[in-house]
mmCIF file of C-alpha atoms in Angstrom:
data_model
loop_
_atom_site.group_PDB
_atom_site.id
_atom_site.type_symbol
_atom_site.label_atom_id
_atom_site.label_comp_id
_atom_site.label_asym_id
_atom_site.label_seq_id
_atom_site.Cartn_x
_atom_site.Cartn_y
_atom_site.Cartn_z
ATOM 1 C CA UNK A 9 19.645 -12.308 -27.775
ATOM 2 C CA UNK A 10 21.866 -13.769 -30.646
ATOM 3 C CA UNK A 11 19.547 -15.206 -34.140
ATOM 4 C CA UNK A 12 19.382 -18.506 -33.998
ATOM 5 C CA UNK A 13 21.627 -20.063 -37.033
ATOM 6 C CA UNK A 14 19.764 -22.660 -38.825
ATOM 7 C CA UNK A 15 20.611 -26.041 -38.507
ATOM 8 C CA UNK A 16 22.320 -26.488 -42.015
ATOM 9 C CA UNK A 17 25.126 -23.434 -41.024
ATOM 10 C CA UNK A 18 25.746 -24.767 -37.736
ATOM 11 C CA UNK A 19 26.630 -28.358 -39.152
ATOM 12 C CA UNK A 20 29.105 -26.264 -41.459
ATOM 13 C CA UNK A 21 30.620 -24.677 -39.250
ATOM 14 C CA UNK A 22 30.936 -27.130 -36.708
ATOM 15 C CA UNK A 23 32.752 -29.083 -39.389
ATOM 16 C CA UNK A 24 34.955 -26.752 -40.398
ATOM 17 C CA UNK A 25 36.223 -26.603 -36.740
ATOM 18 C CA UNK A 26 36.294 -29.940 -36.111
ATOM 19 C CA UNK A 27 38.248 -30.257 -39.002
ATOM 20 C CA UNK A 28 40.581 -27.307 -37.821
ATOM 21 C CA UNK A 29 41.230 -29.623 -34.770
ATOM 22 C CA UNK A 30 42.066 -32.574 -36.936
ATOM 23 C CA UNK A 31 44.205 -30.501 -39.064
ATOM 24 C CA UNK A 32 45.973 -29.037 -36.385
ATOM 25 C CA UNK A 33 46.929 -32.467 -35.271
ATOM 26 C CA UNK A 34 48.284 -33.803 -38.145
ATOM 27 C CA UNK A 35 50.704 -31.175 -38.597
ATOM 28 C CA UNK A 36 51.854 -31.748 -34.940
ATOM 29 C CA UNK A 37 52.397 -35.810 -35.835
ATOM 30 C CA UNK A 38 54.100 -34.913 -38.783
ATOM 31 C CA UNK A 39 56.422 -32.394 -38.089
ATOM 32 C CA UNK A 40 57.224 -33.741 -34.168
ATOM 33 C CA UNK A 41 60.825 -34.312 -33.370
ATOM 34 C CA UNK A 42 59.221 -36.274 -30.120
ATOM 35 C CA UNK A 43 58.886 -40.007 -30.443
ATOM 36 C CA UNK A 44 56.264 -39.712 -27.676
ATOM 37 C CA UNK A 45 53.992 -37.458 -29.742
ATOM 38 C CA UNK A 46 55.178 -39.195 -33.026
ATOM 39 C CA UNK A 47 55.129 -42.687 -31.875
ATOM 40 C CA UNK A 48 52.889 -42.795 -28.681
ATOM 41 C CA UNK A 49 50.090 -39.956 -29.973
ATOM 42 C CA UNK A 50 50.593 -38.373 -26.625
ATOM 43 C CA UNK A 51 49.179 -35.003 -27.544
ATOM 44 C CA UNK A 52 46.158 -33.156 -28.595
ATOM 45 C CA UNK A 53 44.723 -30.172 -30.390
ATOM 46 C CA UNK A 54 41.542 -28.126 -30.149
ATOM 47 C CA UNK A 55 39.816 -24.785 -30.802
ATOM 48 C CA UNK A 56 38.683 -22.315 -28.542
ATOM 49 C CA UNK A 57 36.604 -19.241 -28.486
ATOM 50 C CA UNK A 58 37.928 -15.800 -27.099
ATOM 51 C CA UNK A 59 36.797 -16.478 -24.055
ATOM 52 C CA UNK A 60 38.372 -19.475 -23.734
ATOM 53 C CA UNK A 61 35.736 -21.861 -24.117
ATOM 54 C CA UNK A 62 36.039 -25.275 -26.572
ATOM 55 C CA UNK A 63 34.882 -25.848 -30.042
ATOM 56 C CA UNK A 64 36.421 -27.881 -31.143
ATOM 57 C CA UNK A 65 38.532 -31.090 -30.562
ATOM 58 C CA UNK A 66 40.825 -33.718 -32.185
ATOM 59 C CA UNK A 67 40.566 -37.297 -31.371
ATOM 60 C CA UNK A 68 43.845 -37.629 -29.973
ATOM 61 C CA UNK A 69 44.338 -37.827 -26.169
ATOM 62 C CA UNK A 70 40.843 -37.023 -24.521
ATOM 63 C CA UNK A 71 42.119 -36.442 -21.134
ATOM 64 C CA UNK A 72 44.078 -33.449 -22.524
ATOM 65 C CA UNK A 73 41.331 -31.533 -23.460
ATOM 66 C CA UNK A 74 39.826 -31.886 -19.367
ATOM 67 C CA UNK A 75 42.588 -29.605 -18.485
ATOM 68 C CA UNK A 76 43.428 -27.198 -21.598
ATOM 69 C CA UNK A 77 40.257 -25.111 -20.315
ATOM 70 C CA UNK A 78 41.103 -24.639 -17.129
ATOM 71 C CA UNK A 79 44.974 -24.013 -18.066
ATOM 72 C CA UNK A 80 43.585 -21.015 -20.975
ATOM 73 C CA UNK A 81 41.224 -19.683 -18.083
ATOM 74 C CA UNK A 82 44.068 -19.735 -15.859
ATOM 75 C CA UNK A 83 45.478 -17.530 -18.515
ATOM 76 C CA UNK A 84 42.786 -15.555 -19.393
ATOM 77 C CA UNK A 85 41.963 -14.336 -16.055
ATOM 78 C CA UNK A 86 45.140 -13.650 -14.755
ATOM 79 C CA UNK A 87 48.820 -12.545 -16.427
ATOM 80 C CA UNK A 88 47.506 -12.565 -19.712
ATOM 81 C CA UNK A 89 44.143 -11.448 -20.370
ATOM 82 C CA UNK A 90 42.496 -11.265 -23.629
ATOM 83 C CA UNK A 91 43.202 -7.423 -24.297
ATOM 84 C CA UNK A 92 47.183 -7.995 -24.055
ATOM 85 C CA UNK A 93 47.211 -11.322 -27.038
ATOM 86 C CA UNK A 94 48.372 -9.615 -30.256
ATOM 87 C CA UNK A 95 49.115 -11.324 -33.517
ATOM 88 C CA UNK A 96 51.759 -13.577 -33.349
ATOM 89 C CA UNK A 97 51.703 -14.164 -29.795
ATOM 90 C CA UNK A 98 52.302 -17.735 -28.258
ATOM 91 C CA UNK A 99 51.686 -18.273 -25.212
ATOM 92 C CA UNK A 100 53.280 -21.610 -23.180
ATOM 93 C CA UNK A 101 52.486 -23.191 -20.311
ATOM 94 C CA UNK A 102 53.028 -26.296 -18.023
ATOM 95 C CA UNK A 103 52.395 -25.655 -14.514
ATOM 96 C CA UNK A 104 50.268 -28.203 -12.842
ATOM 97 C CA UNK A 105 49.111 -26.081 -10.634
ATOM 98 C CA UNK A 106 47.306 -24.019 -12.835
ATOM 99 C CA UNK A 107 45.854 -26.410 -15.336
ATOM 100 C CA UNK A 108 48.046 -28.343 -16.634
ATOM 101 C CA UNK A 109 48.127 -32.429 -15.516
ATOM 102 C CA UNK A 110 51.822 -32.870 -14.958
ATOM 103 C CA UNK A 111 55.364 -30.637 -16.195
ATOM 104 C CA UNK A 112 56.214 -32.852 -19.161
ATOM 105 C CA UNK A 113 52.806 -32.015 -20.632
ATOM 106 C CA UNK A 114 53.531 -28.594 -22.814
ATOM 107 C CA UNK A 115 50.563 -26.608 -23.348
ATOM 108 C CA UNK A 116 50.748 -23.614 -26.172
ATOM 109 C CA UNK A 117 47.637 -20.942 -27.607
ATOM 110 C CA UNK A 118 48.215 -19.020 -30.337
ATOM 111 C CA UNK A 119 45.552 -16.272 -30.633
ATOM 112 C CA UNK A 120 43.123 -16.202 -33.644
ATOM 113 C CA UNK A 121 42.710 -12.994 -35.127
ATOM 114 C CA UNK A 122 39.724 -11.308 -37.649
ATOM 115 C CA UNK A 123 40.058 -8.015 -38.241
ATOM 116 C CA UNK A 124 41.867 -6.791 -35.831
ATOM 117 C CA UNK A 125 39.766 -8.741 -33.133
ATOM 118 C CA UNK A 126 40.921 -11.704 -31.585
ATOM 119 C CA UNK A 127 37.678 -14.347 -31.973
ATOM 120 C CA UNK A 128 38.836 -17.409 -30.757
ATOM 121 C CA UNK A 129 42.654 -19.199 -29.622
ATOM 122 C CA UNK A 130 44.323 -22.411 -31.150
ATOM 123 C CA UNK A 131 45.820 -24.664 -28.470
ATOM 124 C CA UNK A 132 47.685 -27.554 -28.525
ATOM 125 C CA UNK A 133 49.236 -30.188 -25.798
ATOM 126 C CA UNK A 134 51.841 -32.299 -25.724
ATOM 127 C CA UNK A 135 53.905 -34.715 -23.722
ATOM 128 C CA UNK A 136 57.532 -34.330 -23.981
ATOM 129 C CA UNK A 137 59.850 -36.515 -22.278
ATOM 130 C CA UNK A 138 62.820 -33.972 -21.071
ATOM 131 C CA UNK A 139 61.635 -30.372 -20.123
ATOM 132 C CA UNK A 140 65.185 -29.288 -18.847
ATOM 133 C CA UNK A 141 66.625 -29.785 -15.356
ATOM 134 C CA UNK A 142 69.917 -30.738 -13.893
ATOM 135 C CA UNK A 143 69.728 -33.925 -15.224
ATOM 136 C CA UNK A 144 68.300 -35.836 -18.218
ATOM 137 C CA UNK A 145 64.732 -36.584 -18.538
ATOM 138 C CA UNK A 146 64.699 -33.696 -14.918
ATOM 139 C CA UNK A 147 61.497 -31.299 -14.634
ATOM 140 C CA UNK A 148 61.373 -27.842 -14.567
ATOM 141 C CA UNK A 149 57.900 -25.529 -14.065
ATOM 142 C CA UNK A 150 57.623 -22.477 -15.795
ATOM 143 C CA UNK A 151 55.210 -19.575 -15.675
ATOM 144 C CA UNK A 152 52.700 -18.719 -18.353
ATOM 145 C CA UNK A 153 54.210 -15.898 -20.956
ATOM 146 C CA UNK A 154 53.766 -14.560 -23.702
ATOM 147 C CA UNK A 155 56.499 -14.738 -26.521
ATOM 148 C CA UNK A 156 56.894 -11.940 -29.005
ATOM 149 C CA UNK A 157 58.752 -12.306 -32.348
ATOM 150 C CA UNK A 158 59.996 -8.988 -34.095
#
């Protein structure tokens, strides 16, 4: 069984990742070329553990964070589970079908690394208005992957 943390830690450190979340979404407003995340506020941010479980949230769009868990367990338990996330790693998604709420709504994790262990996974959502397609403002689905720079 885990100590218990007294009640003065755990109120630090539930701040500090709430304000991770918060953080998080500024950036994403500020630094959005998409007037529907800019403008509209159509996206959130949150924190999870390395299991995949939520911290933390910002207080953006709270029906976002109903299916970021399901969309990082999706992930977790199937083509990318938590022993193949290096540094670095990104990992997109927007499949209904496996989490997400509809194909214009772009969900990324980035892993969180200490030490060489990964102990916990950034994510982020976002509604975008053209995903690709034969035609403007068209859909396309894609698969969940992993994206490796170097």
């Amino acid at each position: 069984m885990a100590p218990a943390i007294d009640p003065i830690t755990f109120e630090i450190v539930r701040n500090a990742l709430y304000s991770t979340a918060e953080q998080m979404a500024g950036i994403i407003e500020r630094t959005s070329f998409s007037t529907v995340i800019r403008e509209m506020l159509d996206y959130s941010s949150a924190v999870f553990d390395a299991r995949g479980r939520i911290l933390a949230q910002s207080t953006r769009t709270p029906s976002h964070l109903n299916s970021m868990t399901p969309a990082l367990e999706t992930i977790l338990s199937g083509p990318i589970p938590p022993e193949a996330w290096y540094p670095d790693d990104v990992v997109i998604l927007n499949d209904p079908f496996h989490g997400g709420q509809h194909l214009p709504d772009i969900l990324t994790f980035l892993p969180i690394f200490y030490d060489a262990e990964m102990v916990g996974i950034a994510g982020s959502l976002g509604h975008h208005v053209d995903v690709g397609g034969r035609a403007p403002a068209a859909t396309a689905r894609t698969a969940p992957r992993s994206i490796r720079r170097g």
